[in-house]
Amino acid sequence: MRYAYAVDDVRSAEAALAATLPPGTLMERASAGMAAACLRLLRDARGGAYGARAVLLVGSGDNGGDALFVGARLARRGVRVAALLLSERVHEAGLAALLGAGGRVTGSLDELDAADLVLDGIVGIGGRGGLRPEAARVVRRAEAGGALLVAVDVPSGVDADTGEVAGDAVHADLTLCAGVLKPGLLVDPAAGCAGLVEVVGIGLEPLLGAPALEVLDAADVGELLPEPGRESDKYRRGVVGVSAGSDAYPGAAVLCAGGAVRGGAGMVRYLGPEHAGQAVLARWPEVVVGDGRVQARVVGPGIGEPDDGVRELVSRPEPLVLDAASTRLHALVGGSALLTPHAGELTALLQADGVEVRREDVEARRLHWARQAAARTGSTVLLKGSTTLVVSPDGRARANPTGTSWLATAGSGDVLAGLAGAFLARGLDPFDAGACAAWVHGLAGRLSSGGAPTDAGRLLDAVPEALRRVAAGQRS
Ligand SMILES: NC(=O)C1=CN([C@@H]2O[C@H](COP(=O)(O)OP(=O)(O)OC[C@H]3O[C@@H](n4cnc5c(N)ncnc54)[C@H](O)[C@@H]3O)[C@@H](O)[C@H]2O)[C@@H](O)CC1
Ligand SMILES: [K+]
């Protein structure tokens, strides 16, 4: 499991730790780790660091100070380091260290064209809003050159807490995160600016409270998903009721039922229009058509606007996955529920609840609005999209690390809802079921795509392999 912490919590932990150490120790730790990473990059890129050219983009705060101290360490290893000071204020001790180590200050943007490495120390967790125009101009020039662009702590211009990018931002190849991960680095659009993310430890961990965001790995998913024991029969492994598809969209029923079958439910019951039910049976003969006892239910994929029959199903006590337009029935939920909207559906859900919000706002501040929706509905919210987030009403949140943009394909969400239903039926709570379903779905998407377009059928076919890898991760 990886954890990301809110900026306020990072600052409190830093202050508490700094109070126990000689002044400057934390910056020294951070810059030592970051310099080591930069030296490694230069070795990989050009065989060695000696004689390489590095340009530092230096802002007014401690983020600029970090960059200057890193620059000083690189200069001592024979890197030719020049600092572009982008503000009238500068971290004095950092600048003195750079100059003392043989680095220099430059006013020429031309140096960016010949650089091997550009270090972005414009702003870190103290940044507000996007890059200022002058900094944006410098950054575009740096990005146009062939240098590796390494962000100190966070790519400048992104919101470290929310992942929002309000204006221009750095697009880094690598982000060296000081101390601990910040949530914004895991959530689009900011995640798309961060490149690879590496944490440089400075000893904060023991002083931190609850994380703001979690990221599961294969072993976590393996531990959360129970393997059937010797005593298991189909009923104990969990029965899922699938209410999906319509005369207009029978395929949604087939794909959702497929997600439930492949997700390892002991049995799948299908309840829906006769034509869609026949299509389900043709593809999944193991599905039982008709009402009956279930341990969990999936309601909504491809059914369009819900009718009274759907409302009645939602009010039953079993754990429930609510998808598509049916997410707006959250107030009727009789048990616990996982809502699985995409940004448009989440917008409609919030608007129906009296919130003035547009789809662009939801996409720009995904974590914020998923939290709002979970708190307002009292249900766990799985917000699908470029970063899939799962947020529980108590505020716990997970960002999904697997997936590919090729998963944005028709029917992909129906499979996801079916998988989540299977995991609910296998006994997971909505938060774990949602996070595991997104994880497995994302890995299956990657396996079936291999970098090329995929489709919902191949996605379903890759689910068993994804689950095998999860099981292997659990044992390792
Ligand atoms: N506090 C600590 O103990 C540690 C801090 N570290 C570094 O310190 C950074 C935080 O430093 P600060 O709190 O000084 O804050 P920053 O350096 O992130 O930025 C604050 C400064 O930038 C200006 N600013 C804000 N938004 C801007 C924008 N969009 N464009 C241009 N300027 C803008 C502010 O006016 C302020 O002067 C971290 O990101 C990390 O790099 C690390 O060295 C680890 C230890
Ligand atoms: K930065």
GROMACS .gro file of N, CA, C and O and ligand atoms in nm, residues 11 14 18 26-27 30 60-64 66 89 122-132 152-153 178 202, ligand 1:
model
  157
   11ARG      N    1   0.306   1.947   0.661
   11ARG     CA    2   0.371   2.064   0.726
   11ARG      C    3   0.378   2.044   0.878
   11ARG      O    4   0.480   2.077   0.940
   14GLU      N    5   0.648   1.792   0.948
   14GLU     CA    6   0.780   1.852   0.924
   14GLU      C    7   0.820   1.941   1.039
   14GLU      O    8   0.934   1.939   1.086
   18ALA      N    9   1.133   1.880   1.261
   18ALA     CA   10   1.239   1.983   1.254
   18ALA      C   11   1.275   2.032   1.393
   18ALA      O   12   1.392   2.062   1.422
   26LEU      N   13   1.634   1.883   0.762
   26LEU     CA   14   1.536   1.820   0.672
   26LEU      C   15   1.564   1.855   0.526
   26LEU      O   16   1.556   1.770   0.437
   27MET      N   17   1.599   1.980   0.504
   27MET     CA   18   1.632   2.020   0.367
   27MET      C   19   1.757   1.947   0.319
   27MET      O   20   1.766   1.909   0.202
   30ALA      N   21   1.647   1.600   0.230
   30ALA     CA   22   1.572   1.600   0.104
   30ALA      C   23   1.667   1.620  -0.013
   30ALA      O   24   1.662   1.546  -0.113
   60SER      N   25   1.073   3.148  -0.510
   60SER     CA   26   1.106   3.230  -0.393
   60SER      C   27   1.111   3.152  -0.261
   60SER      O   28   1.164   3.201  -0.162
   61GLY      N   29   1.057   3.032  -0.257
   61GLY     CA   30   1.042   2.965  -0.127
   61GLY      C   31   1.141   2.852  -0.103
   61GLY      O   32   1.247   2.845  -0.166
   62ASP      N   33   1.103   2.763  -0.013
   62ASP     CA   34   1.190   2.651   0.022
   62ASP      C   35   1.201   2.549  -0.092
   62ASP      O   36   1.295   2.472  -0.097
   63ASN      N   37   1.102   2.547  -0.181
   63ASN     CA   38   1.113   2.457  -0.297
   63ASN      C   39   1.234   2.500  -0.381
   63ASN      O   40   1.314   2.416  -0.424
   64GLY      N   41   1.247   2.631  -0.399
   64GLY     CA   42   1.366   2.684  -0.467
   64GLY      C   43   1.492   2.652  -0.386
   64GLY      O   44   1.597   2.619  -0.442
   66ASP      N   45   1.540   2.392  -0.194
   66ASP     CA   46   1.572   2.251  -0.223
   66ASP      C   47   1.651   2.239  -0.353
   66ASP      O   48   1.753   2.171  -0.360
   89ARG      N   49   1.297   3.730  -0.454
   89ARG     CA   50   1.340   3.665  -0.330
   89ARG      C   51   1.402   3.530  -0.365
   89ARG      O   52   1.359   3.464  -0.459
  122ILE      N   53   1.041   2.585  -0.881
  122ILE     CA   54   0.968   2.713  -0.887
  122ILE      C   55   0.876   2.726  -0.765
  122ILE      O   56   0.884   2.820  -0.688
  123VAL      N   57   0.786   2.631  -0.751
  123VAL     CA   58   0.703   2.623  -0.628
  123VAL      C   59   0.678   2.478  -0.592
  123VAL      O   60   0.677   2.390  -0.679
  124GLY      N   61   0.655   2.456  -0.465
  124GLY     CA   62   0.623   2.321  -0.416
  124GLY      C   63   0.487   2.321  -0.351
  124GLY      O   64   0.389   2.370  -0.411
  125ILE      N   65   0.481   2.273  -0.228
  125ILE     CA   66   0.351   2.264  -0.160
  125ILE      C   67   0.299   2.402  -0.118
  125ILE      O   68   0.184   2.413  -0.077
  126GLY      N   69   0.382   2.507  -0.130
  126GLY     CA   70   0.334   2.642  -0.098
  126GLY      C   71   0.275   2.712  -0.219
  126GLY      O   72   0.233   2.827  -0.209
  127GLY      N   73   0.269   2.644  -0.333
  127GLY     CA   74   0.222   2.707  -0.456
  127GLY      C   75   0.072   2.731  -0.454
  127GLY      O   76  -0.004   2.652  -0.399
  128ARG      N   77   0.031   2.840  -0.513
  128ARG     CA   78  -0.113   2.871  -0.528
  128ARG      C   79  -0.140   2.904  -0.674
  128ARG      O   80  -0.079   2.994  -0.729
  129GLY      N   81  -0.232   2.832  -0.737
  129GLY     CA   82  -0.267   2.860  -0.876
  129GLY      C   83  -0.158   2.813  -0.971
  129GLY      O   84  -0.059   2.752  -0.931
  130GLY      N   85  -0.180   2.843  -1.099
  130GLY     CA   86  -0.086   2.797  -1.201
  130GLY      C   87   0.040   2.881  -1.203
  130GLY      O   88   0.058   2.973  -1.123
  131LEU      N   89   0.130   2.845  -1.296
  131LEU     CA   90   0.254   2.919  -1.312
  131LEU      C   91   0.225   3.063  -1.353
  131LEU      O   92   0.133   3.087  -1.432
  132ARG      N   93   0.305   3.155  -1.302
  132ARG     CA   94   0.296   3.293  -1.349
  132ARG      C   95   0.346   3.297  -1.494
  132ARG      O   96   0.428   3.213  -1.533
  152VAL      N   97   1.100   1.916  -0.828
  152VAL     CA   98   1.128   1.904  -0.686
  152VAL      C   99   0.996   1.905  -0.610
  152VAL      O  100   0.918   2.000  -0.621
  153ASP      N  101   0.970   1.799  -0.542
  153ASP     CA  102   0.850   1.778  -0.457
  153ASP      C  103   0.721   1.762  -0.536
  153ASP      O  104   0.655   1.658  -0.525
  178ALA      N  105   0.935   1.515  -0.173
  178ALA     CA  106   1.009   1.530  -0.047
  178ALA      C  107   0.928   1.470   0.068
  178ALA      O  108   0.817   1.515   0.096
  202ILE      N  109   1.252   1.154   0.436
  202ILE     CA  110   1.327   1.242   0.527
  202ILE      C  111   1.293   1.211   0.673
  202ILE      O  112   1.327   1.287   0.762
  477LIG     N1  113   0.930   2.261   0.544
  477LIG     C1  114   1.026   2.168   0.545
  477LIG     O1  115   1.078   2.129   0.647
  477LIG     C2  116   1.070   2.107   0.419
  477LIG     C3  117   1.030   2.165   0.300
  477LIG     N2  118   1.072   2.118   0.186
  477LIG     C4  119   1.051   2.196   0.063
  477LIG     O2  120   0.983   2.315   0.089
  477LIG     C5  121   0.875   2.330   0.000
  477LIG     C6  122   0.772   2.420   0.059
  477LIG     O3  123   0.833   2.545   0.074
  477LIG     P1  124   0.753   2.680   0.100
  477LIG     O4  125   0.658   2.663   0.210
  477LIG     O5  126   0.855   2.787   0.116
  477LIG     O6  127   0.667   2.700  -0.029
  477LIG     P2  128   0.708   2.696  -0.183
  477LIG     O7  129   0.852   2.708  -0.205
  477LIG     O8  130   0.636   2.583  -0.240
  477LIG     O9  131   0.637   2.826  -0.243
  477LIG     C7  132   0.609   2.938  -0.163
  477LIG     C8  133   0.651   3.065  -0.233
  477LIG    O10  134   0.607   3.068  -0.366
  477LIG     C9  135   0.522   3.181  -0.391
  477LIG     N3  136   0.418   3.132  -0.482
  477LIG    C10  137   0.302   3.072  -0.450
  477LIG     N4  138   0.238   3.034  -0.562
  477LIG    C11  139   0.314   3.071  -0.666
  477LIG    C12  140   0.302   3.060  -0.805
  477LIG     N5  141   0.195   3.002  -0.861
  477LIG     N6  142   0.400   3.109  -0.883
  477LIG    C13  143   0.507   3.168  -0.830
  477LIG     N7  144   0.525   3.183  -0.697
  477LIG    C14  145   0.429   3.136  -0.615
  477LIG    C15  146   0.475   3.226  -0.256
  477LIG    O11  147   0.451   3.363  -0.258
  477LIG    C16  148   0.591   3.186  -0.165
  477LIG    O12  149   0.688   3.288  -0.164
  477LIG    C17  150   0.832   2.190  -0.028
  477LIG    O13  151   0.757   2.180  -0.147
  477LIG    C18  152   0.965   2.119  -0.036
  477LIG    O14  153   1.022   2.136  -0.165
  477LIG    C19  154   1.163   2.005   0.181
  477LIG    O15  155   1.291   2.057   0.177
  477LIG    C20  156   1.151   1.915   0.299
  477LIG    C21  157   1.156   1.987   0.426
   0.00000   0.00000   0.00000
